[in-house]
Amino acid sequence: MTRVMPAPVPYGWRSTVGRLRHVWRTSLQLRTVAITVLFTTVGVTLISGYMSISIATNLYDARKQQVLAEARQATVSAQQLLDSSVTQTGTIDVEAVRQVAQTTISNVTSSQFAIQRTPGQVTPQTMTALSTSGLELSIISSDLRDQVAVDDGQLYSQAVSIPTAEGSDPGIVVGSALEVPTAGQYELYLISNVRDVQETLDFVQQTLVIGSLLLIGTIGLVTYFVVRLAIGPVRLAAETAERLADGQLDQRIPERGEDVIATLARSFNRMADSLQRQITQLADLSRVQQRFVSDVSHELRTPLTTIRLAGDVLYDQRDQFTPTTARTAELLHTQVERFEVMLADLLEMSRYDAGAVELDVEPTNLVRLVEESLEGIRPLADERSSELRLVAPGGYFEADVDARRVRRVLQNLLGNAVDHGEGKPIVVHVDSDADAIAIAVRDYGLGMDEAQLERVFDRFWRADPSRQRTTGGTGLGLAIATEDAQVHGGQLDVWSRPGEGTCFRLTLPRRRGEAIGRSPIDLPPAEPLDGALQPDDAPGDRAAREGER
């Protein structure tokens, strides 16, 4: 069976509709004028229609009453003539009376008329039917004749269409009964052409249409200028606000007059002045703070190096000391190492704050990078009885990244997982698609609540400051990890629930400069815990499998 596909919509048409929709959404002035014109059109149309119907009804009723009055007078005159034509012997010359009646009716009305015998009568005499020359008797309907034949003394009317050489004209037919002595009942019909009423109505309707269009156009034009006058300052304020948002802090709105718009301009300018002062103060304070952190960090490197050298000497000779002195040398060595890590973190944050970070990008197999990070953290995990597992289902695992920074992110995430994993398994997921690659570190330990999740990436913040850490740190690890992800054009997300654990997910573009869409890994990952690879799988075997992919 052949499937009929719908005809494609022309691209140019879609583009035009899209542009019109964009203009409609973005232009308050257009929407205001269009809505005003629309409602004005509806209102004027209803009013004009009502007026047209009322005028038409009044014109028709007035003409109808005029025709009825003429028909009543003609009927009375004709009936009086017929009644007076009876001789003393009770006879009547119907044909003579017919001629006189025709003359009498013609004097009473200028309308066309016809006298027709009522069907179904048997009388000793009959009068010849008569009608105005050129009158089309077919316009008199049988329903009207049936009503007139009842002879109840009333007049009956009906709207008809009178044939003419140009087509047809509207008309009114009025019928009444006449009693002709010795000849029986006859019917008198007056046919009046109301073309003049139709012409008057057409003129009135044309005037109403032209007046309505002029009224709608005038209201639309007035609305346009009024809205433009009102929206112009608002548009200027919006443009000035946009420039302020772009960093042009010296932009202001011109102040003219004493009205509400001028008050808005003065208030806006005072607000802009205040914002400029505060932003300038904050920027100066930020620069001072950044310089302070950078200078202190650099200045501390020299004495720290000296302390490190002296500490290493004492640490190497700790076997010759008393147990108390040896323990002191070990503590000194450990804290100096931690101090170096803290100082390196501070220097790294100062580089990010100064915008002096550059990426050393190269194609990197992230599965292999994850395996190396797992092997590096394994001794620490073994101390905490945390089993390390890797889930790598396959895909486009090579990406253009700075391997040193990604490794630093992994070390931080794995260290946090070991610290807060409560000795439960730690699962690392790696997956990718054609555009992005993702790494998720999942633990099943303490977890965090909503308040902690909101601050987890803040600088110098810890979920539990009193908790003893295995890996040390300054509280800058996740902040640096976030910066490392963003400098790659990626993002670092987190999921956590108290008692169910935490999952951090790093998503990076496979090629530098490209945007990422949906992450290849759900948060938290959908894979069950039992589906992870066992830690005794050799890294070389996994690397070989990656090469086969």
Coordinates of C-alpha atoms in Angstrom, one line a residue:
M1 CA 0.0 0.0 0.0
T2 CA 1.4 3.4 -1.0
R3 CA 1.6 5.8 1.8
V4 CA 0.8 9.4 0.8
M5 CA 2.9 11.9 2.6
P6 CA 1.7 15.4 3.4
A7 CA 3.0 18.2 1.2
P8 CA 6.0 19.9 2.8
V9 CA 5.4 23.4 4.2
P10 CA 7.5 25.9 2.2
Y11 CA 10.5 27.1 4.3
G12 CA 9.9 30.7 3.3
W13 CA 6.4 30.6 4.7
R14 CA 7.6 29.1 8.0
S15 CA 10.3 31.7 8.2
T16 CA 7.8 34.5 7.7
V17 CA 5.4 33.2 10.3
G18 CA 8.3 32.8 12.7
R19 CA 9.4 36.4 12.2
L20 CA 5.8 37.6 12.7
R21 CA 5.5 35.6 15.9
H22 CA 8.8 37.1 17.1
V23 CA 7.7 40.6 16.4
W24 CA 4.3 40.0 18.1
R25 CA 6.0 38.6 21.3
T26 CA 8.7 41.4 21.4
S27 CA 6.6 44.5 20.5
L28 CA 4.3 45.7 23.3
Q29 CA 3.3 48.6 21.0
L30 CA 2.2 46.3 18.2
R31 CA 0.2 44.1 20.6
T32 CA -1.5 47.1 22.2
V33 CA -2.5 48.7 18.8
A34 CA -3.6 45.4 17.3
I35 CA -5.7 44.5 20.3
T36 CA -7.3 48.0 20.4
V37 CA -8.1 47.9 16.7
L38 CA -9.5 44.4 17.0
F39 CA -11.9 45.2 19.9
T40 CA -12.8 48.5 18.2
T41 CA -13.6 46.6 15.0
V42 CA -15.8 44.2 16.8
G43 CA -17.6 47.0 18.7
V44 CA -18.1 49.2 15.6
T45 CA -19.3 46.2 13.6
L46 CA -21.9 45.3 16.2
I47 CA -23.1 48.9 16.5
S48 CA -23.1 49.5 12.7
G49 CA -25.0 46.2 12.2
Y50 CA -27.6 47.1 14.8
M51 CA -28.0 50.6 13.2
S52 CA -28.3 49.1 9.7
I53 CA -30.9 46.6 10.8
S54 CA -32.9 49.3 12.7
I55 CA -32.8 51.7 9.8
A56 CA -33.8 49.0 7.3
T57 CA -36.7 47.9 9.5
N58 CA -37.9 51.4 10.0
L59 CA -37.7 52.3 6.3
Y60 CA -39.5 49.1 5.3
D61 CA -42.3 49.5 8.0
A62 CA -42.9 53.2 7.0
R63 CA -43.2 52.3 3.3
K64 CA -45.4 49.3 4.2
Q65 CA -47.8 51.5 6.2
Q66 CA -47.9 53.9 3.2
V67 CA -48.8 51.0 0.8
L68 CA -51.4 49.6 3.2
A69 CA -53.0 53.1 3.6
E70 CA -53.3 53.4 -0.2
A71 CA -54.6 49.9 -0.5
R72 CA -57.3 50.5 2.1
Q73 CA -58.4 53.7 0.4
A74 CA -58.5 52.0 -3.0
T75 CA -60.5 49.1 -1.6
V76 CA -63.0 51.4 0.1
S77 CA -63.4 53.6 -3.0
A78 CA -63.8 50.6 -5.3
Q79 CA -66.3 48.9 -3.1
Q80 CA -68.4 52.1 -2.8
L81 CA -68.4 52.4 -6.5
L82 CA -69.5 48.8 -7.0
D83 CA -72.3 49.2 -4.4
S84 CA -73.6 52.4 -6.0
S85 CA -73.7 50.9 -9.5
V86 CA -76.7 48.6 -8.8
T87 CA -79.9 49.9 -10.5
Q88 CA -83.4 49.9 -9.1
T89 CA -84.1 46.8 -11.0
G90 CA -81.2 45.1 -9.2
T91 CA -79.0 44.7 -12.4
I92 CA -75.5 46.1 -13.0
D93 CA -73.4 46.6 -16.1
V94 CA -70.3 44.9 -14.8
E95 CA -68.1 45.8 -17.7
A96 CA -68.9 49.5 -17.3
V97 CA -68.4 49.3 -13.6
R98 CA -65.0 47.6 -14.3
Q99 CA -63.9 50.5 -16.4
V100 CA -65.0 53.0 -13.8
A101 CA -63.3 51.0 -11.0
Q102 CA -60.0 50.9 -12.9
T103 CA -60.1 54.7 -13.2
T104 CA -61.0 55.2 -9.6
I105 CA -58.2 52.9 -8.3
S106 CA -55.7 54.6 -10.6
N107 CA -56.6 58.0 -9.1
V108 CA -56.2 56.7 -5.6
T109 CA -52.7 55.0 -6.0
S110 CA -49.7 55.1 -8.3
S111 CA -48.9 51.5 -7.7
Q112 CA -49.6 48.7 -10.1
F113 CA -52.8 46.8 -9.4
A114 CA -54.8 43.8 -10.5
I115 CA -58.4 42.6 -10.0
Q116 CA -58.8 38.8 -10.1
R117 CA -62.0 36.7 -9.6
T118 CA -61.9 34.5 -6.6
P119 CA -61.9 30.9 -7.9
G120 CA -64.8 28.4 -7.2
Q121 CA -67.8 30.7 -7.6
V122 CA -71.0 30.2 -9.7
T123 CA -72.8 33.5 -10.4
P124 CA -75.2 34.7 -13.2
Q125 CA -72.7 37.3 -14.3
T126 CA -68.9 37.6 -14.4
M127 CA -66.5 40.5 -14.7
T128 CA -63.4 40.4 -16.8
A129 CA -60.2 40.4 -14.7
L130 CA -58.0 43.4 -15.2
S131 CA -54.4 44.3 -14.4
T132 CA -51.9 47.1 -15.0
S133 CA -50.1 46.8 -18.3
G134 CA -46.8 44.8 -17.9
L135 CA -47.6 43.5 -14.5
E136 CA -46.4 39.9 -13.9
L137 CA -49.2 38.2 -12.0
S138 CA -47.0 35.3 -11.0
I139 CA -45.5 37.4 -8.2
I140 CA -48.8 37.0 -6.4
S141 CA -48.4 33.8 -4.4
S142 CA -51.1 31.2 -3.9
D143 CA -50.7 31.6 -0.1
L144 CA -51.6 35.3 -0.3
R145 CA -54.6 34.6 -2.6
D146 CA -55.8 32.0 -0.1
Q147 CA -55.7 34.5 2.7
V148 CA -57.5 37.2 0.7
A149 CA -60.2 34.7 -0.5
V150 CA -61.3 34.3 3.1
D151 CA -62.9 37.8 2.9
D152 CA -62.6 38.7 6.5
G153 CA -62.4 42.4 5.8
Q154 CA -58.6 42.7 6.5
L155 CA -55.7 43.6 4.2
Y156 CA -52.9 41.1 3.7
S157 CA -49.4 42.0 2.6
Q158 CA -46.3 40.1 1.3
A159 CA -42.8 41.1 0.3
V160 CA -42.0 40.1 -3.3
S161 CA -39.4 40.5 -5.9
I162 CA -40.6 42.4 -9.0
P163 CA -39.0 41.4 -12.3
T164 CA -37.4 44.3 -14.3
A165 CA -35.3 44.7 -17.4
E166 CA -32.1 45.0 -15.2
G167 CA -33.1 42.1 -12.9
S168 CA -35.5 42.6 -10.1
D169 CA -36.6 45.1 -7.6
P170 CA -38.0 44.6 -4.0
G171 CA -41.8 45.2 -3.7
I172 CA -44.8 44.8 -1.5
V173 CA -48.1 43.2 -2.5
V174 CA -51.3 44.1 -0.6
G175 CA -54.5 42.1 -1.2
S176 CA -58.1 42.7 -0.2
A177 CA -61.5 41.3 -1.2
L178 CA -64.2 43.1 -3.3
E179 CA -67.8 42.1 -3.5
V180 CA -69.2 42.8 -7.0
P181 CA -73.1 42.7 -7.1
T182 CA -74.4 39.9 -9.3
A183 CA -70.8 38.9 -10.2
G184 CA -69.5 37.5 -6.9
Q185 CA -66.2 38.0 -5.0
Y186 CA -63.1 39.5 -6.6
E187 CA -59.6 40.2 -5.2
L188 CA -57.8 43.6 -5.5
Y189 CA -54.0 43.5 -5.4
L190 CA -51.8 46.5 -5.2
I191 CA -48.1 46.0 -6.1
S192 CA -45.8 48.7 -4.9
N193 CA -42.1 49.0 -6.0
V194 CA -39.9 49.9 -3.0
R195 CA -36.6 50.3 -5.0
D196 CA -36.2 53.8 -3.6
V197 CA -36.2 52.3 0.0
Q198 CA -33.5 49.9 -1.0
E199 CA -31.4 52.6 -2.6
T200 CA -31.8 54.7 0.6
L201 CA -30.8 51.7 2.7
D202 CA -27.8 51.0 0.5
F203 CA -26.6 54.6 0.9
V204 CA -27.0 54.4 4.6
Q205 CA -25.1 51.1 4.8
Q206 CA -22.3 52.4 2.6
T207 CA -22.1 55.5 4.8
L208 CA -22.0 53.3 7.9
V209 CA -19.2 51.1 6.4
I210 CA -17.1 54.1 5.4
G211 CA -17.6 55.8 8.7
S212 CA -16.8 52.6 10.6
L213 CA -13.5 52.2 8.7
L214 CA -12.6 55.8 9.2
L215 CA -13.4 55.5 12.9
I216 CA -11.4 52.3 13.3
G217 CA -8.4 53.8 11.4
T218 CA -8.6 57.0 13.6
I219 CA -8.7 55.0 16.8
G220 CA -5.8 52.8 15.6
L221 CA -3.7 55.9 14.7
V222 CA -4.5 57.6 18.0
T223 CA -3.7 54.5 19.9
Y224 CA -0.4 54.1 18.0
F225 CA 0.7 57.7 18.9
V226 CA -0.5 57.4 22.5
V227 CA 1.2 54.1 23.1
R228 CA 4.3 55.3 21.4
L229 CA 4.3 58.3 23.6
A230 CA 3.9 56.1 26.7
I231 CA 6.1 53.2 25.8
G232 CA 9.0 55.3 24.3
P233 CA 10.4 56.2 27.8
V234 CA 9.9 52.6 29.0
R235 CA 11.7 51.3 25.9
L236 CA 14.5 53.7 26.6
A237 CA 14.7 52.6 30.2
A238 CA 14.8 48.9 29.1
E239 CA 17.7 49.6 26.7
T240 CA 19.5 51.5 29.3
A241 CA 19.0 48.6 31.8
E242 CA 20.4 46.2 29.2
R243 CA 23.5 48.3 28.7
L244 CA 23.9 48.5 32.5
A245 CA 23.6 44.7 32.6
D246 CA 26.3 44.5 30.0
G247 CA 28.7 46.4 32.2
Q248 CA 28.2 49.9 30.9
L249 CA 27.7 51.4 34.3
D250 CA 27.8 55.0 33.2
Q251 CA 24.6 54.8 31.2
R252 CA 21.6 56.9 32.4
I253 CA 18.1 57.9 31.3
P254 CA 17.6 61.5 30.3
E255 CA 15.4 63.3 32.8
R256 CA 12.8 65.6 31.2
G257 CA 9.6 67.1 32.8
E258 CA 7.9 66.5 36.1
D259 CA 5.5 63.7 35.2
V260 CA 5.6 60.0 36.3
I261 CA 8.0 59.1 33.5
A262 CA 10.4 61.8 34.7
T263 CA 10.1 60.4 38.3
L264 CA 10.8 56.9 37.0
A265 CA 13.9 58.3 35.2
R266 CA 15.2 60.0 38.3
S267 CA 14.6 56.9 40.5
F268 CA 16.3 54.7 37.9
N269 CA 19.3 57.0 37.7
R270 CA 19.7 57.1 41.4
M271 CA 19.5 53.3 41.5
A272 CA 22.1 53.1 38.7
D273 CA 24.4 55.5 40.7
S274 CA 24.0 53.4 43.8
L275 CA 24.7 50.1 41.9
Q276 CA 27.7 51.6 40.2
R277 CA 29.2 52.7 43.5
Q278 CA 28.5 49.3 45.1
I279 CA 29.8 47.3 42.1
T280 CA 32.9 49.5 42.0
Q281 CA 33.5 49.0 45.7
L282 CA 32.9 45.2 45.4
A283 CA 35.2 45.0 42.4
D284 CA 37.9 46.9 44.2
L285 CA 37.4 44.7 47.3
S286 CA 37.5 41.6 45.1
R287 CA 40.8 42.7 43.4
V288 CA 42.3 43.4 46.8
Q289 CA 41.2 40.0 48.1
Q290 CA 42.5 38.2 45.1
R291 CA 45.8 40.0 45.3
F292 CA 46.0 39.3 49.0
V293 CA 45.4 35.6 48.4
S294 CA 47.9 35.5 45.5
D295 CA 50.6 37.5 47.3
V296 CA 50.2 35.5 50.6
S297 CA 50.3 32.2 48.7
H298 CA 53.4 33.2 46.8
E299 CA 55.1 34.6 49.9
L300 CA 54.4 31.5 51.9
R301 CA 56.1 29.2 49.4
T302 CA 59.7 30.3 50.4
P303 CA 59.3 29.7 54.2
L304 CA 57.3 26.6 53.5
T305 CA 60.1 25.2 51.3
T306 CA 62.5 25.8 54.1
I307 CA 60.3 24.2 56.6
R308 CA 59.7 21.3 54.3
L309 CA 63.5 20.7 53.9
A310 CA 64.0 20.9 57.6
G311 CA 61.1 18.6 58.3
D312 CA 62.3 16.1 55.7
V313 CA 65.7 16.0 57.5
L314 CA 64.0 15.4 60.8
Y315 CA 61.6 12.8 59.3
D316 CA 64.4 10.8 57.8
Q317 CA 66.3 10.7 61.1
R318 CA 63.2 9.9 63.3
D319 CA 64.5 6.5 64.1
Q320 CA 67.4 8.1 66.1
F321 CA 65.0 10.1 68.3
T322 CA 63.0 9.3 71.3
P323 CA 59.5 8.0 70.6
T324 CA 57.9 11.4 71.5
T325 CA 60.3 13.3 69.3
A326 CA 59.9 10.8 66.5
R327 CA 56.1 11.2 66.6
T328 CA 56.5 14.9 66.5
A329 CA 58.7 14.6 63.4
E330 CA 56.0 12.5 61.7
L331 CA 53.2 14.9 62.6
L332 CA 55.4 17.8 61.3
H333 CA 56.0 15.9 58.0
T334 CA 52.3 15.2 57.6
Q335 CA 51.1 18.7 58.3
V336 CA 53.7 20.2 56.0
E337 CA 52.4 18.1 53.2
R338 CA 48.9 19.1 54.0
F339 CA 50.0 22.7 54.1
E340 CA 51.5 22.3 50.6
V341 CA 48.2 21.0 49.3
M342 CA 46.3 23.9 50.9
L343 CA 48.7 26.4 49.4
A344 CA 48.5 24.8 45.9
D345 CA 44.6 25.0 46.2
L346 CA 44.8 28.6 47.1
L347 CA 47.1 29.4 44.2
E348 CA 44.9 27.5 41.8
M349 CA 41.8 29.5 43.0
S350 CA 43.7 32.7 42.6
R351 CA 44.5 31.8 39.0
Y352 CA 40.9 31.1 38.3
D353 CA 39.9 34.4 39.9
A354 CA 42.4 36.3 37.8
G355 CA 41.3 34.5 34.6
A356 CA 44.8 33.2 34.0
V357 CA 43.9 29.5 33.5
E358 CA 44.9 27.9 30.2
L359 CA 44.0 24.3 29.2
D360 CA 46.6 21.8 27.8
V361 CA 44.1 19.9 25.7
E362 CA 44.9 16.6 24.0
P363 CA 43.0 13.4 23.0
T364 CA 42.6 11.4 26.2
N365 CA 41.1 7.9 26.9
L366 CA 39.0 8.7 29.9
V367 CA 38.4 5.1 30.8
R368 CA 42.2 4.6 31.2
L369 CA 42.4 7.9 33.1
V370 CA 39.7 6.7 35.5
E371 CA 41.5 3.4 36.0
E372 CA 44.7 5.1 36.9
S373 CA 42.8 7.3 39.4
L374 CA 41.2 4.3 41.0
E375 CA 44.5 2.6 41.4
G376 CA 45.9 5.7 43.0
I377 CA 43.1 5.9 45.6
R378 CA 42.9 2.1 46.2
P379 CA 45.3 1.9 49.2
L380 CA 43.2 4.6 50.9
A381 CA 40.0 2.8 50.1
D382 CA 41.4 -0.5 51.4
E383 CA 42.1 1.1 54.7
R384 CA 38.4 2.1 54.9
S385 CA 37.2 -1.3 53.6
S386 CA 35.6 0.5 50.6
E387 CA 35.4 -1.7 47.5
L388 CA 36.1 0.2 44.2
R389 CA 34.1 -0.8 41.1
L390 CA 34.1 0.5 37.5
V391 CA 31.2 0.5 35.1
A392 CA 32.2 1.3 31.5
P393 CA 29.7 -0.1 29.0
G394 CA 31.5 1.2 26.0
G395 CA 31.3 4.2 23.6
Y396 CA 33.3 7.1 22.4
F397 CA 35.7 7.3 25.4
E398 CA 38.3 9.5 23.8
A399 CA 37.8 13.3 24.4
D400 CA 39.8 16.5 24.0
V401 CA 40.5 17.4 27.6
D402 CA 43.3 18.6 30.0
A403 CA 44.1 15.2 31.5
R404 CA 45.8 16.8 34.6
R405 CA 42.7 18.8 35.5
V406 CA 40.3 15.9 34.9
R407 CA 42.5 13.7 37.0
R408 CA 42.4 16.3 39.8
V409 CA 38.6 16.3 39.7
L410 CA 38.5 12.5 39.9
Q411 CA 41.0 12.5 42.8
N412 CA 38.8 15.0 44.7
L413 CA 35.5 13.1 44.0
L414 CA 37.1 9.7 44.9
G415 CA 38.6 11.1 48.1
N416 CA 35.2 12.5 49.2
A417 CA 33.6 9.2 48.4
V418 CA 36.1 7.3 50.5
D419 CA 35.8 9.8 53.4
H420 CA 31.9 9.7 53.4
G421 CA 31.3 6.2 52.0
E422 CA 31.1 4.5 55.4
G423 CA 33.2 1.6 54.1
K424 CA 30.6 0.7 51.5
P425 CA 31.3 0.1 47.8
I426 CA 32.2 3.0 45.6
V427 CA 31.1 2.7 41.9
V428 CA 32.6 4.8 39.1
H429 CA 30.5 5.0 35.9
V430 CA 31.9 6.1 32.6
D431 CA 29.8 6.5 29.5
S432 CA 29.6 8.7 26.4
D433 CA 27.9 9.5 23.2
A434 CA 28.9 11.3 20.0
D435 CA 28.9 14.7 21.7
A436 CA 29.7 14.3 25.4
I437 CA 31.4 12.1 27.9
A438 CA 30.4 11.7 31.5
I439 CA 32.0 10.3 34.7
A440 CA 29.9 9.6 37.8
V441 CA 31.3 8.7 41.2
R442 CA 28.6 7.0 43.4
D443 CA 29.0 6.1 47.1
Y444 CA 26.4 4.6 49.4
G445 CA 27.4 6.4 52.6
L446 CA 26.0 9.2 54.6
G447 CA 24.5 11.4 51.9
M448 CA 23.5 15.0 52.3
D449 CA 20.2 16.9 52.8
E450 CA 18.9 19.8 50.7
A451 CA 20.5 22.5 52.8
Q452 CA 23.9 20.8 52.4
L453 CA 23.4 20.3 48.6
E454 CA 22.9 24.0 48.1
R455 CA 26.3 24.8 49.6
V456 CA 28.3 21.7 48.5
F457 CA 30.2 23.7 45.8
D458 CA 30.9 26.8 48.0
R459 CA 34.5 27.6 48.9
F460 CA 35.8 26.6 52.3
W461 CA 32.7 24.7 53.1
R462 CA 32.5 21.1 54.5
A463 CA 29.4 19.0 55.1
D464 CA 30.6 18.1 58.6
P465 CA 33.5 20.4 59.9
S466 CA 34.0 18.2 63.0
R467 CA 34.4 15.0 60.9
Q468 CA 38.0 13.7 60.7
R469 CA 39.1 13.5 57.1
T470 CA 41.4 10.9 55.7
T471 CA 42.6 13.0 52.8
G472 CA 42.9 16.4 54.5
G473 CA 41.9 19.5 52.4
T474 CA 40.9 23.1 52.6
G475 CA 37.2 22.9 51.5
L476 CA 38.3 24.2 48.1
G477 CA 38.3 20.8 46.3
L478 CA 34.8 20.9 44.9
A479 CA 35.0 24.6 44.1
I480 CA 38.2 23.9 42.1
A481 CA 36.5 20.8 40.5
T482 CA 33.6 23.0 39.4
E483 CA 36.0 25.6 37.8
D484 CA 37.9 22.7 36.1
A485 CA 34.6 21.5 34.6
Q486 CA 33.5 24.9 33.5
V487 CA 36.8 25.8 31.9
H488 CA 36.3 22.7 29.7
G489 CA 32.8 23.9 28.8
G490 CA 31.3 21.1 30.9
Q491 CA 29.5 20.9 34.2
L492 CA 29.6 19.1 37.6
D493 CA 26.3 18.0 39.1
V494 CA 25.4 16.3 42.3
W495 CA 22.7 14.0 43.7
S496 CA 22.4 13.0 47.3
R497 CA 20.0 11.7 49.9
P498 CA 20.6 11.2 53.6
G499 CA 21.3 7.5 54.2
E500 CA 21.4 6.6 50.5
G501 CA 24.7 8.1 49.5
T502 CA 25.9 10.7 47.1
C503 CA 26.7 10.8 43.3
F504 CA 28.8 13.4 41.6
R505 CA 28.6 13.5 37.8
L506 CA 31.2 15.2 35.5
T507 CA 30.0 15.9 32.0
L508 CA 32.5 17.2 29.4
P509 CA 32.2 17.9 25.6
R510 CA 34.1 15.4 23.5
R511 CA 35.5 18.2 21.3
R512 CA 36.7 21.5 22.7
G513 CA 34.4 24.5 22.1
E514 CA 31.3 22.4 21.4
A515 CA 28.1 22.6 23.5
I516 CA 26.9 19.6 25.5
G517 CA 23.3 18.5 25.6
R518 CA 21.9 15.7 27.7
S519 CA 24.5 13.9 29.8
P520 CA 25.2 10.3 28.7
I521 CA 24.7 9.2 32.4
D522 CA 21.6 9.6 34.4
L523 CA 21.8 11.2 37.9
P524 CA 22.1 8.9 39.8
P525 CA 23.2 6.3 37.3
A526 CA 20.6 3.6 36.5
E527 CA 23.0 0.7 36.6
P528 CA 22.6 -1.6 39.6
L529 CA 25.4 -2.0 42.1
D530 CA 25.8 -5.7 41.2
G531 CA 26.5 -4.9 37.6
A532 CA 29.8 -3.2 38.3
L533 CA 33.1 -4.7 37.4
Q534 CA 35.0 -6.4 40.2
P535 CA 38.1 -4.6 41.5
D536 CA 40.3 -7.6 40.8
D537 CA 39.9 -7.0 37.0
A538 CA 43.3 -6.1 35.8
P539 CA 43.6 -2.5 34.4
G540 CA 45.5 -3.9 31.4
D541 CA 42.7 -6.3 30.6
R542 CA 40.2 -3.4 30.7
A543 CA 42.4 -1.2 28.6
A544 CA 42.7 -4.0 26.0
R545 CA 38.9 -4.2 25.9
E546 CA 38.7 -0.5 25.4
G547 CA 41.1 -0.8 22.5
E548 CA 38.8 -3.4 21.0
R549 CA 35.9 -0.9 21.2

